[in-house]
Amino acid sequence: MKKLAKIYTDQDASLDPIKDKKIAVLGYGNQGRAWALNLRDSGLNVIVGLEREGNSWKQAVQDGFQPVHTEDAVKQADIIIFLIPDMVQRYVYREKVQPNMKEGADLVFAHGFNIHYKLIDPPSTSDVYMVAPKGPGATVRDFYTKGGGVPALVAVQQNPSGKAMEKALAIAKGIGATRAGVIETTFKEETETDLFGEQTTLVGGVMELMRSAFRTLVELGYQPEVAYFETINEMKMIVDIIYEKGFTGMLKAVSDTAKYGGLTVGKFVINDEVRKRMLEAAEKIRSGKFAEEWIEEYNRGSPTIKEGLEEIENSLEEQTRRRLKEIIERGKPKS
Ligand SMILES: NC(=O)c1ccc[n+]([C@@H]2O[C@H](COP(=O)([O-])OP(=O)(O)OC[C@H]3O[C@@H](n4cnc5c(N)ncnc54)[C@H](O)[C@@H]3O)[C@@H](O)[C@H]2O)c1
Ligand SMILES: CC(C)(O)[C@@H](O)C(=O)O
Ligand SMILES: [Mg+2]
Ligand SMILES: [Mg+2]
C-alpha cells in the first residue's frame, strides 16, 4: 500500500512566518473574496489588488477593503496571491506583477495550472508555493465564518528562502484550511487531479449524469417536474448523506430496493466504457493536450463556454427548475 499522506492541522501551522508580511490578494471573485476576508479575519495584513474599478472593486469596498490597482498592490507586497482566472494569470504576471514586484516576493497560487504548464516562469529569487482549497470559494468563506474550514492541498515549487512550506501552511491556517486538514502535494499532482475531478465528476460528470437521466425520463413521456425532482433535486440530499456518513451511510439510508438496484444498475450504466473514457480524460490532462485546447479556446474568446452556458440556461432542466423554484425554496430548512 502507498504511504499515507501527511496531514497538517492547526497545531502544525503558525501564522508567525507571515504575520508581519503584506499580503496582496489579486482578484476578488470566488476564491479572492473568501481568502481576503478569511486572512483579514485571521489578523493578517491584506491588500486587495484589482485591474479596474468594476464589480469586484465595489464588492471589496462594501466588505471594508480599500482596493488598489494591481501594480500598486504588487509594489507593496511581500506575498502575492493569484486569485484571478487561470487564463488571465500569465498576462497579469507579465504586465503587472513581474515589473513591479519586490525582489524575493512570494508568488502563491490556488491551483497549479500556470506553473505546471509553464505559462509563468517565476524569478529564481521568489518562493513559489500553492494552497489549493478542495472546495468552492463561497464554501471556503462560509465554513470559516462558522468555525470550520475547507481542506486544502499545499505544495512548494521553489524555495530559495527555505521557509516556503511554513508560509504555505500559514496561509492555509489563515484561510481556515488547517482547521480541517491540509495535505502536501506537488504542483503536478494538484493540477492534474483537480482538472480530472472537475471534468469527470464535480462539474462535468455530475451535471451530465443528472441531465442524461432527466432527459431519458422526459423522452419516455414522464412529466419534467417529476423527472427534475427524481434525477436532479434529490441529488443534494443523497450527496449530503454521503458527505456526512460515506457511501455506507448513504446505502443504509435508502431502501433495500434502492440498494439492490443501485448496486447492480449503477455498475451497468457507469461501466468499463465510462472508465476507459475517464482514463482518456486523464491522459489528455497529463499530456498537456487539455491545457493546449483550453488556451486556444480562451484565445478565441471562449465560444464553447458561452454556447454551453446558453444551451444550459435554456434547457428543459433549467426551465423546469425555474417552475419548481418556489417549491424548492419553501421546502428548505429554516434554521
Ligand atoms: N472557483 C473556485 O472555487 C476555485 C477553487 C479552487 C481553486 N481555484 C483557483 O483559484 C483561482 C481563481 O479562480 P476563481 O474561480 O476564484 O476566479 P474568478 O473567476 O472568480 O476571478 C474573478 C476575479 O478575477 C478578476 N479578473 C477577471 N478577469 C480579469 C482580467 N482579465 N484581469 C485581471 N483580473 C481579472 C475579476 O475582476 C475578479 O475579481 C484559479 O487559479 C482557480 O483555478 C478556484
Ligand atoms: C471548485 C473546483 C471545481 O473544485 C475548482 O477546482 C475550480 O476550478 O473551480
Ligand atoms: Mg479547478
Ligand atoms: Mg477543485
Short mmCIF file of C-alpha atoms and ligand atoms in Angstrom, two decimals:
data_model
loop_
_atom_site.label_atom_id
_atom_site.label_comp_id
_atom_site.label_asym_id
_atom_site.label_seq_id
_atom_site.Cartn_x
_atom_site.Cartn_y
_atom_site.Cartn_z
CA MET A 1 0.00 0.00 0.00
CA LYS A 2 1.16 3.54 -0.73
CA LYS A 3 2.43 5.60 2.19
CA LEU A 4 -0.43 7.55 3.76
CA ALA A 5 -0.36 11.28 3.16
CA LYS A 6 0.86 13.51 5.98
CA ILE A 7 -1.95 15.68 7.23
CA TYR A 8 -1.25 19.09 8.78
CA THR A 9 -3.73 20.63 11.18
CA ASP A 10 -3.86 23.84 13.25
CA GLN A 11 -1.19 22.54 15.69
CA ASP A 12 1.27 22.04 12.83
CA ALA A 13 0.85 25.54 11.42
CA SER A 14 1.66 29.00 12.77
CA LEU A 15 0.76 32.40 11.40
CA ASP A 16 4.13 33.76 12.61
CA PRO A 17 6.05 33.42 9.31
CA ILE A 18 3.56 35.77 7.58
CA LYS A 19 2.14 37.88 10.39
CA ASP A 20 4.33 40.91 9.61
CA LYS A 21 4.12 40.49 5.84
CA LYS A 22 1.96 42.44 3.43
CA ILE A 23 -0.23 40.02 1.51
CA ALA A 24 -1.60 41.11 -1.87
CA VAL A 25 -4.70 39.21 -2.92
CA LEU A 26 -5.08 39.70 -6.68
CA GLY A 27 -8.71 39.21 -7.68
CA TYR A 28 -11.90 39.42 -5.66
CA GLY A 29 -14.05 36.69 -7.19
CA ASN A 30 -14.85 33.17 -5.98
CA GLN A 31 -11.64 32.47 -4.07
CA GLY A 32 -10.30 36.04 -3.87
CA ARG A 33 -13.14 37.32 -1.74
CA ALA A 34 -13.08 34.28 0.56
CA TRP A 35 -9.30 34.41 1.05
CA ALA A 36 -9.14 38.19 1.56
CA LEU A 37 -11.90 38.07 4.19
CA ASN A 38 -10.60 34.96 5.97
CA LEU A 39 -6.98 36.17 6.02
CA ARG A 40 -8.11 39.55 7.36
CA ASP A 41 -10.31 37.91 10.00
CA SER A 42 -7.27 35.81 10.97
CA GLY A 43 -5.47 39.07 11.80
CA LEU A 44 -3.25 39.22 8.70
CA ASN A 45 -2.30 42.26 6.66
CA VAL A 46 -4.23 42.02 3.39
CA ILE A 47 -4.37 44.39 0.46
CA VAL A 48 -6.71 43.67 -2.45
CA GLY A 49 -5.28 44.34 -5.92
CA LEU A 50 -7.61 44.68 -8.91
CA GLU A 51 -7.32 45.64 -12.54
CA ARG A 52 -10.18 48.10 -12.70
CA GLU A 53 -12.89 49.74 -10.68
CA GLY A 54 -15.66 47.30 -11.63
CA ASN A 55 -17.93 44.92 -9.72
CA SER A 56 -15.14 43.22 -7.75
CA TRP A 57 -13.87 46.63 -6.68
CA LYS A 58 -17.35 47.62 -5.46
CA GLN A 59 -17.73 44.33 -3.59
CA ALA A 60 -14.33 44.72 -1.92
CA VAL A 61 -15.20 48.26 -0.81
CA GLN A 62 -18.55 47.01 0.51
CA ASP A 63 -16.61 44.40 2.53
CA GLY A 64 -14.44 47.12 4.08
CA PHE A 65 -11.31 46.85 1.91
CA GLN A 66 -9.66 49.73 0.11
CA PRO A 67 -8.67 48.00 -3.13
CA VAL A 68 -5.86 49.41 -5.25
CA HIS A 69 -4.74 48.75 -8.81
CA THR A 70 -2.78 45.51 -9.32
CA GLU A 71 0.61 47.19 -9.80
CA ASP A 72 0.19 49.26 -6.62
CA ALA A 73 -0.71 46.18 -4.56
CA VAL A 74 2.23 44.28 -6.03
CA LYS A 75 4.74 47.07 -5.26
CA GLN A 76 3.98 46.87 -1.54
CA ALA A 77 3.58 43.12 -1.25
CA ASP A 78 5.80 40.50 0.37
CA ILE A 79 3.35 37.79 -0.67
CA ILE A 80 1.42 37.94 -3.95
CA ILE A 81 -1.54 35.59 -4.28
CA PHE A 82 -3.04 34.89 -7.71
CA LEU A 83 -6.81 34.62 -7.37
CA ILE A 84 -7.73 35.75 -10.85
CA PRO A 85 -8.81 33.32 -13.59
CA ASP A 86 -6.16 30.79 -14.62
CA MET A 87 -6.12 32.01 -18.21
CA VAL A 88 -5.51 35.61 -17.12
CA GLN A 89 -2.71 34.95 -14.64
CA ARG A 90 0.21 34.86 -17.07
CA TYR A 91 -0.73 38.20 -18.67
CA VAL A 92 -1.18 39.91 -15.32
CA TYR A 93 2.10 38.34 -14.18
CA ARG A 94 3.97 39.56 -17.27
CA GLU A 95 2.48 43.04 -17.43
CA LYS A 96 1.74 44.00 -13.82
CA VAL A 97 3.45 41.65 -11.38
CA GLN A 98 6.93 40.94 -12.68
CA PRO A 99 7.86 44.57 -13.47
CA ASN A 100 6.63 45.79 -10.07
CA MET A 101 7.29 43.07 -7.52
CA LYS A 102 9.90 43.44 -4.75
CA GLU A 103 12.86 41.15 -5.27
CA GLY A 104 12.19 37.92 -3.42
CA ALA A 105 8.43 38.45 -3.01
CA ASP A 106 6.49 35.18 -2.77
CA LEU A 107 4.23 34.01 -5.60
CA VAL A 108 1.28 31.98 -4.35
CA PHE A 109 -1.33 30.04 -6.30
CA ALA A 110 -4.63 28.33 -5.50
CA HIS A 111 -4.24 25.96 -8.46
CA GLY A 112 -1.08 24.77 -10.17
CA PHE A 113 -2.08 25.33 -13.82
CA ASN A 114 0.20 28.25 -14.73
CA ILE A 115 3.29 26.83 -13.06
CA HIS A 116 2.80 23.20 -14.05
CA TYR A 117 2.14 24.02 -17.71
CA LYS A 118 4.97 26.61 -17.65
CA LEU A 119 2.84 29.62 -18.55
CA ILE A 120 4.53 31.62 -15.79
CA ASP A 121 8.29 31.45 -15.29
CA PRO A 122 8.95 32.93 -11.84
CA PRO A 123 12.25 34.54 -10.83
CA SER A 124 14.58 32.14 -9.01
CA THR A 125 14.70 34.56 -6.04
CA SER A 126 10.99 34.03 -5.22
CA ASP A 127 9.43 31.33 -3.12
CA VAL A 128 6.65 29.75 -5.20
CA TYR A 129 4.02 27.77 -3.40
CA MET A 130 0.39 26.76 -3.55
CA VAL A 131 -2.56 26.46 -1.22
CA ALA A 132 -5.36 24.78 -3.15
CA PRO A 133 -8.71 24.61 -1.36
CA LYS A 134 -10.65 21.48 -2.18
CA GLY A 135 -13.95 23.30 -2.43
CA PRO A 136 -15.64 26.35 -3.96
CA GLY A 137 -14.73 29.84 -2.74
CA ALA A 138 -18.15 30.54 -1.24
CA THR A 139 -17.76 27.41 0.91
CA VAL A 140 -14.24 28.48 1.98
CA ARG A 141 -15.81 31.64 3.42
CA ASP A 142 -18.98 30.00 4.75
CA PHE A 143 -17.16 27.23 6.66
CA TYR A 144 -14.62 29.72 8.07
CA THR A 145 -17.30 32.06 9.45
CA LYS A 146 -18.98 29.05 11.09
CA GLY A 147 -15.75 27.95 12.81
CA GLY A 148 -14.75 25.28 10.28
CA GLY A 149 -12.58 25.13 7.21
CA VAL A 150 -12.39 23.57 3.76
CA PRO A 151 -9.48 21.09 3.41
CA ALA A 152 -6.66 22.12 1.12
CA LEU A 153 -3.53 20.86 -0.59
CA VAL A 154 -0.17 22.63 -0.20
CA ALA A 155 2.85 22.39 -2.49
CA VAL A 156 6.19 24.08 -2.86
CA GLN A 157 7.71 24.65 -6.29
CA GLN A 158 10.60 26.98 -5.44
CA ASN A 159 12.09 27.55 -2.03
CA PRO A 160 15.06 29.94 -2.05
CA SER A 161 14.21 31.15 1.48
CA GLY A 162 13.91 27.63 2.87
CA LYS A 163 10.65 28.73 4.53
CA ALA A 164 8.14 28.20 1.73
CA MET A 165 6.34 25.27 3.37
CA GLU A 166 5.92 27.12 6.68
CA LYS A 167 4.46 30.06 4.80
CA ALA A 168 2.15 27.82 2.76
CA LEU A 169 0.87 26.28 5.99
CA ALA A 170 0.45 29.76 7.48
CA ILE A 171 -1.71 30.86 4.55
CA ALA A 172 -3.64 27.60 4.83
CA LYS A 173 -4.21 28.38 8.51
CA GLY A 174 -5.23 31.95 7.67
CA ILE A 175 -7.98 30.79 5.32
CA GLY A 176 -9.16 28.15 7.80
CA ALA A 177 -7.96 25.06 5.92
CA THR A 178 -5.82 23.65 8.77
CA ARG A 179 -8.93 23.62 10.99
CA ALA A 180 -9.88 20.69 8.77
CA GLY A 181 -6.59 19.32 7.41
CA VAL A 182 -4.05 20.05 4.76
CA ILE A 183 -2.17 17.52 2.62
CA GLU A 184 1.21 18.08 0.98
CA THR A 185 1.31 17.53 -2.76
CA THR A 186 3.15 18.75 -5.86
CA PHE A 187 2.05 21.29 -8.46
CA LYS A 188 1.82 18.41 -10.93
CA GLU A 189 -0.39 16.22 -8.74
CA GLU A 190 -2.70 19.07 -7.73
CA THR A 191 -3.08 20.37 -11.29
CA GLU A 192 -3.77 17.00 -12.85
CA THR A 193 -6.12 15.71 -10.15
CA ASP A 194 -8.03 18.98 -9.83
CA LEU A 195 -8.67 19.12 -13.58
CA PHE A 196 -9.63 15.44 -13.62
CA GLY A 197 -12.05 15.89 -10.71
CA GLU A 198 -13.86 18.89 -12.12
CA GLN A 199 -14.12 17.35 -15.58
CA THR A 200 -15.21 13.82 -14.77
CA THR A 201 -17.19 14.20 -11.55
CA LEU A 202 -17.63 17.52 -9.76
CA VAL A 203 -18.64 19.73 -12.67
CA GLY A 204 -18.86 17.75 -15.91
CA GLY A 205 -19.64 14.25 -14.70
CA VAL A 206 -22.31 15.02 -12.13
CA MET A 207 -24.05 17.54 -14.35
CA GLU A 208 -24.16 15.31 -17.41
CA LEU A 209 -25.18 12.27 -15.34
CA MET A 210 -28.13 14.20 -13.94
CA ARG A 211 -29.03 15.75 -17.30
CA SER A 212 -28.86 12.41 -19.11
CA ALA A 213 -31.12 10.75 -16.55
CA PHE A 214 -33.55 13.70 -16.67
CA ARG A 215 -33.73 13.65 -20.46
CA THR A 216 -34.20 9.89 -20.55
CA LEU A 217 -37.26 10.12 -18.29
CA VAL A 218 -38.71 13.05 -20.26
CA GLU A 219 -38.17 11.25 -23.58
CA LEU A 220 -40.06 8.29 -22.14
CA GLY A 221 -43.01 10.61 -21.57
CA TYR A 222 -42.77 11.28 -17.83
CA GLN A 223 -43.54 14.77 -16.55
CA PRO A 224 -40.46 17.06 -16.49
CA GLU A 225 -41.31 18.16 -12.93
CA VAL A 226 -41.31 14.56 -11.72
CA ALA A 227 -38.08 13.89 -13.63
CA TYR A 228 -36.45 17.00 -12.12
CA PHE A 229 -37.25 16.02 -8.54
CA GLU A 230 -36.07 12.48 -9.21
CA THR A 231 -32.83 12.97 -11.10
CA ILE A 232 -31.61 16.44 -10.11
CA ASN A 233 -33.18 17.92 -6.99
CA GLU A 234 -32.79 14.86 -4.75
CA MET A 235 -29.07 14.65 -5.57
CA LYS A 236 -28.26 17.23 -2.87
CA MET A 237 -29.97 15.13 -0.19
CA ILE A 238 -28.15 11.97 -1.22
CA VAL A 239 -24.77 13.73 -1.56
CA ASP A 240 -25.27 15.41 1.83
CA ILE A 241 -25.64 11.96 3.39
CA ILE A 242 -22.53 10.71 1.53
CA TYR A 243 -20.68 13.79 2.85
CA GLU A 244 -21.77 13.11 6.43
CA LYS A 245 -21.70 9.31 6.51
CA GLY A 246 -19.91 7.99 3.42
CA PHE A 247 -21.32 5.56 0.86
CA THR A 248 -22.02 3.04 3.65
CA GLY A 249 -24.19 5.56 5.48
CA MET A 250 -25.97 6.54 2.29
CA LEU A 251 -26.71 2.89 1.46
CA LYS A 252 -28.13 2.45 4.97
CA ALA A 253 -30.38 5.47 4.47
CA VAL A 254 -32.04 4.14 1.33
CA SER A 255 -34.41 1.21 0.91
CA ASP A 256 -33.22 -2.33 0.17
CA THR A 257 -34.87 -1.95 -3.22
CA ALA A 258 -32.69 1.12 -3.90
CA LYS A 259 -29.63 -0.71 -2.53
CA TYR A 260 -30.15 -3.67 -4.87
CA GLY A 261 -30.97 -1.50 -7.91
CA GLY A 262 -28.15 0.90 -7.12
CA LEU A 263 -25.51 -1.76 -6.57
CA THR A 264 -26.38 -3.57 -9.80
CA VAL A 265 -27.64 -0.96 -12.28
CA GLY A 266 -25.11 1.67 -11.14
CA LYS A 267 -22.27 -0.52 -12.43
CA PHE A 268 -24.27 -1.37 -15.59
CA VAL A 269 -24.63 2.31 -16.50
CA ILE A 270 -21.23 3.56 -15.28
CA ASN A 271 -19.41 0.67 -16.92
CA ASP A 272 -15.89 -0.08 -18.16
CA GLU A 273 -16.53 2.05 -21.23
CA VAL A 274 -17.03 5.04 -18.93
CA ARG A 275 -13.87 4.13 -17.00
CA LYS A 276 -11.98 3.97 -20.30
CA ARG A 277 -13.18 7.45 -21.13
CA MET A 278 -12.10 8.64 -17.70
CA LEU A 279 -8.62 7.31 -18.45
CA GLU A 280 -8.71 9.14 -21.77
CA ALA A 281 -9.66 12.34 -19.97
CA ALA A 282 -6.75 11.81 -17.53
CA GLU A 283 -4.36 11.20 -20.43
CA LYS A 284 -5.46 14.40 -22.16
CA ILE A 285 -4.69 16.31 -18.97
CA ARG A 286 -1.37 14.57 -18.31
CA SER A 287 -0.11 15.07 -21.87
CA GLY A 288 -0.89 18.80 -21.76
CA LYS A 289 -3.43 18.47 -24.60
CA PHE A 290 -6.30 19.71 -22.47
CA ALA A 291 -4.28 22.77 -21.40
CA GLU A 292 -3.41 23.49 -25.04
CA GLU A 293 -7.06 23.17 -26.09
CA TRP A 294 -8.26 25.41 -23.24
CA ILE A 295 -5.68 28.11 -24.00
CA GLU A 296 -6.78 28.09 -27.64
CA GLU A 297 -10.46 28.28 -26.63
CA TYR A 298 -9.68 31.22 -24.33
CA ASN A 299 -7.73 32.98 -27.08
CA ARG A 300 -10.78 32.67 -29.35
CA GLY A 301 -12.95 34.40 -26.72
CA SER A 302 -14.23 31.21 -25.01
CA PRO A 303 -17.04 30.49 -27.54
CA THR A 304 -17.61 26.98 -26.17
CA ILE A 305 -18.20 28.33 -22.67
CA LYS A 306 -20.60 30.96 -23.98
CA GLU A 307 -22.57 28.47 -26.10
CA GLY A 308 -22.57 25.86 -23.34
CA LEU A 309 -23.89 28.28 -20.74
CA GLU A 310 -26.58 29.49 -23.11
CA GLU A 311 -27.65 25.96 -24.01
CA ILE A 312 -27.90 25.01 -20.33
CA GLU A 313 -29.74 28.17 -19.32
CA ASN A 314 -32.40 27.49 -21.97
CA SER A 315 -32.56 23.73 -21.37
CA LEU A 316 -35.70 21.97 -20.21
CA GLU A 317 -33.91 21.10 -16.95
CA GLU A 318 -33.34 24.75 -16.10
CA GLN A 319 -36.83 25.77 -17.29
CA THR A 320 -38.26 23.08 -15.03
CA ARG A 321 -36.13 24.29 -12.12
CA ARG A 322 -37.46 27.80 -12.62
CA ARG A 323 -41.00 26.42 -12.48
CA LEU A 324 -40.24 24.46 -9.30
CA LYS A 325 -38.16 27.18 -7.64
CA GLU A 326 -40.88 28.23 -5.20
CA ILE A 327 -41.46 24.67 -4.03
CA ILE A 328 -37.71 24.15 -3.58
CA GLU A 329 -37.34 27.46 -1.69
CA ARG A 330 -40.38 26.78 0.55
CA GLY A 331 -39.02 23.37 1.46
CA LYS A 332 -35.56 24.49 2.57
CA PRO A 333 -34.83 24.09 6.29
CA LYS A 334 -35.48 27.34 8.13
CA SER A 335 -32.54 27.27 10.55
N1 LIG B 1 -13.61 28.85 -8.12
C1 LIG B 1 -13.17 28.14 -7.08
O1 LIG B 1 -13.89 27.93 -6.11
C2 LIG B 1 -11.75 27.63 -7.05
C3 LIG B 1 -11.41 26.55 -6.19
C4 LIG B 1 -10.07 26.18 -6.04
C5 LIG B 1 -9.09 26.87 -6.78
N2 LIG B 1 -9.47 27.86 -7.62
C6 LIG B 1 -8.42 28.61 -8.33
O2 LIG B 1 -8.42 29.94 -7.83
C7 LIG B 1 -8.01 30.84 -8.86
C8 LIG B 1 -9.10 31.89 -9.05
O3 LIG B 1 -10.28 31.26 -9.53
P1 LIG B 1 -11.70 31.91 -9.22
O4 LIG B 1 -12.74 30.96 -9.71
O5 LIG B 1 -11.73 32.39 -7.80
O6 LIG B 1 -11.60 33.17 -10.19
P2 LIG B 1 -12.79 34.14 -10.61
O7 LIG B 1 -13.22 33.82 -12.00
O8 LIG B 1 -13.84 34.19 -9.56
O9 LIG B 1 -11.96 35.52 -10.65
C9 LIG B 1 -12.62 36.68 -10.71
C10 LIG B 1 -11.70 37.82 -10.29
O10 LIG B 1 -10.65 37.98 -11.24
C11 LIG B 1 -10.73 39.27 -11.80
N3 LIG B 1 -10.46 39.20 -13.22
C12 LIG B 1 -11.23 38.63 -14.19
N4 LIG B 1 -10.68 38.83 -15.39
C13 LIG B 1 -9.55 39.54 -15.18
C14 LIG B 1 -8.56 40.06 -16.05
N5 LIG B 1 -8.64 39.90 -17.36
N6 LIG B 1 -7.52 40.72 -15.48
C15 LIG B 1 -7.45 40.87 -14.15
N7 LIG B 1 -8.36 40.43 -13.28
C16 LIG B 1 -9.40 39.75 -13.79
C17 LIG B 1 -12.17 39.73 -11.56
O11 LIG B 1 -12.25 41.12 -11.53
C18 LIG B 1 -12.49 39.11 -10.23
O12 LIG B 1 -12.00 39.93 -9.19
C19 LIG B 1 -7.78 29.98 -10.09
O13 LIG B 1 -6.42 29.64 -10.11
C20 LIG B 1 -8.63 28.74 -9.83
O14 LIG B 1 -8.19 27.59 -10.52
C21 LIG B 1 -10.76 28.26 -7.77
C1 LIG B 2 -14.40 24.35 -7.25
C2 LIG B 2 -13.49 23.44 -8.07
C3 LIG B 2 -14.26 22.82 -9.22
O1 LIG B 2 -13.03 22.41 -7.24
C4 LIG B 2 -12.23 24.20 -8.57
O2 LIG B 2 -11.24 23.27 -8.89
C5 LIG B 2 -12.43 25.15 -9.72
O3 LIG B 2 -11.64 25.09 -10.67
O4 LIG B 2 -13.35 25.98 -9.66
MG MG B 3 -10.16 23.62 -10.61
MG MG B 4 -11.02 21.90 -7.47
#
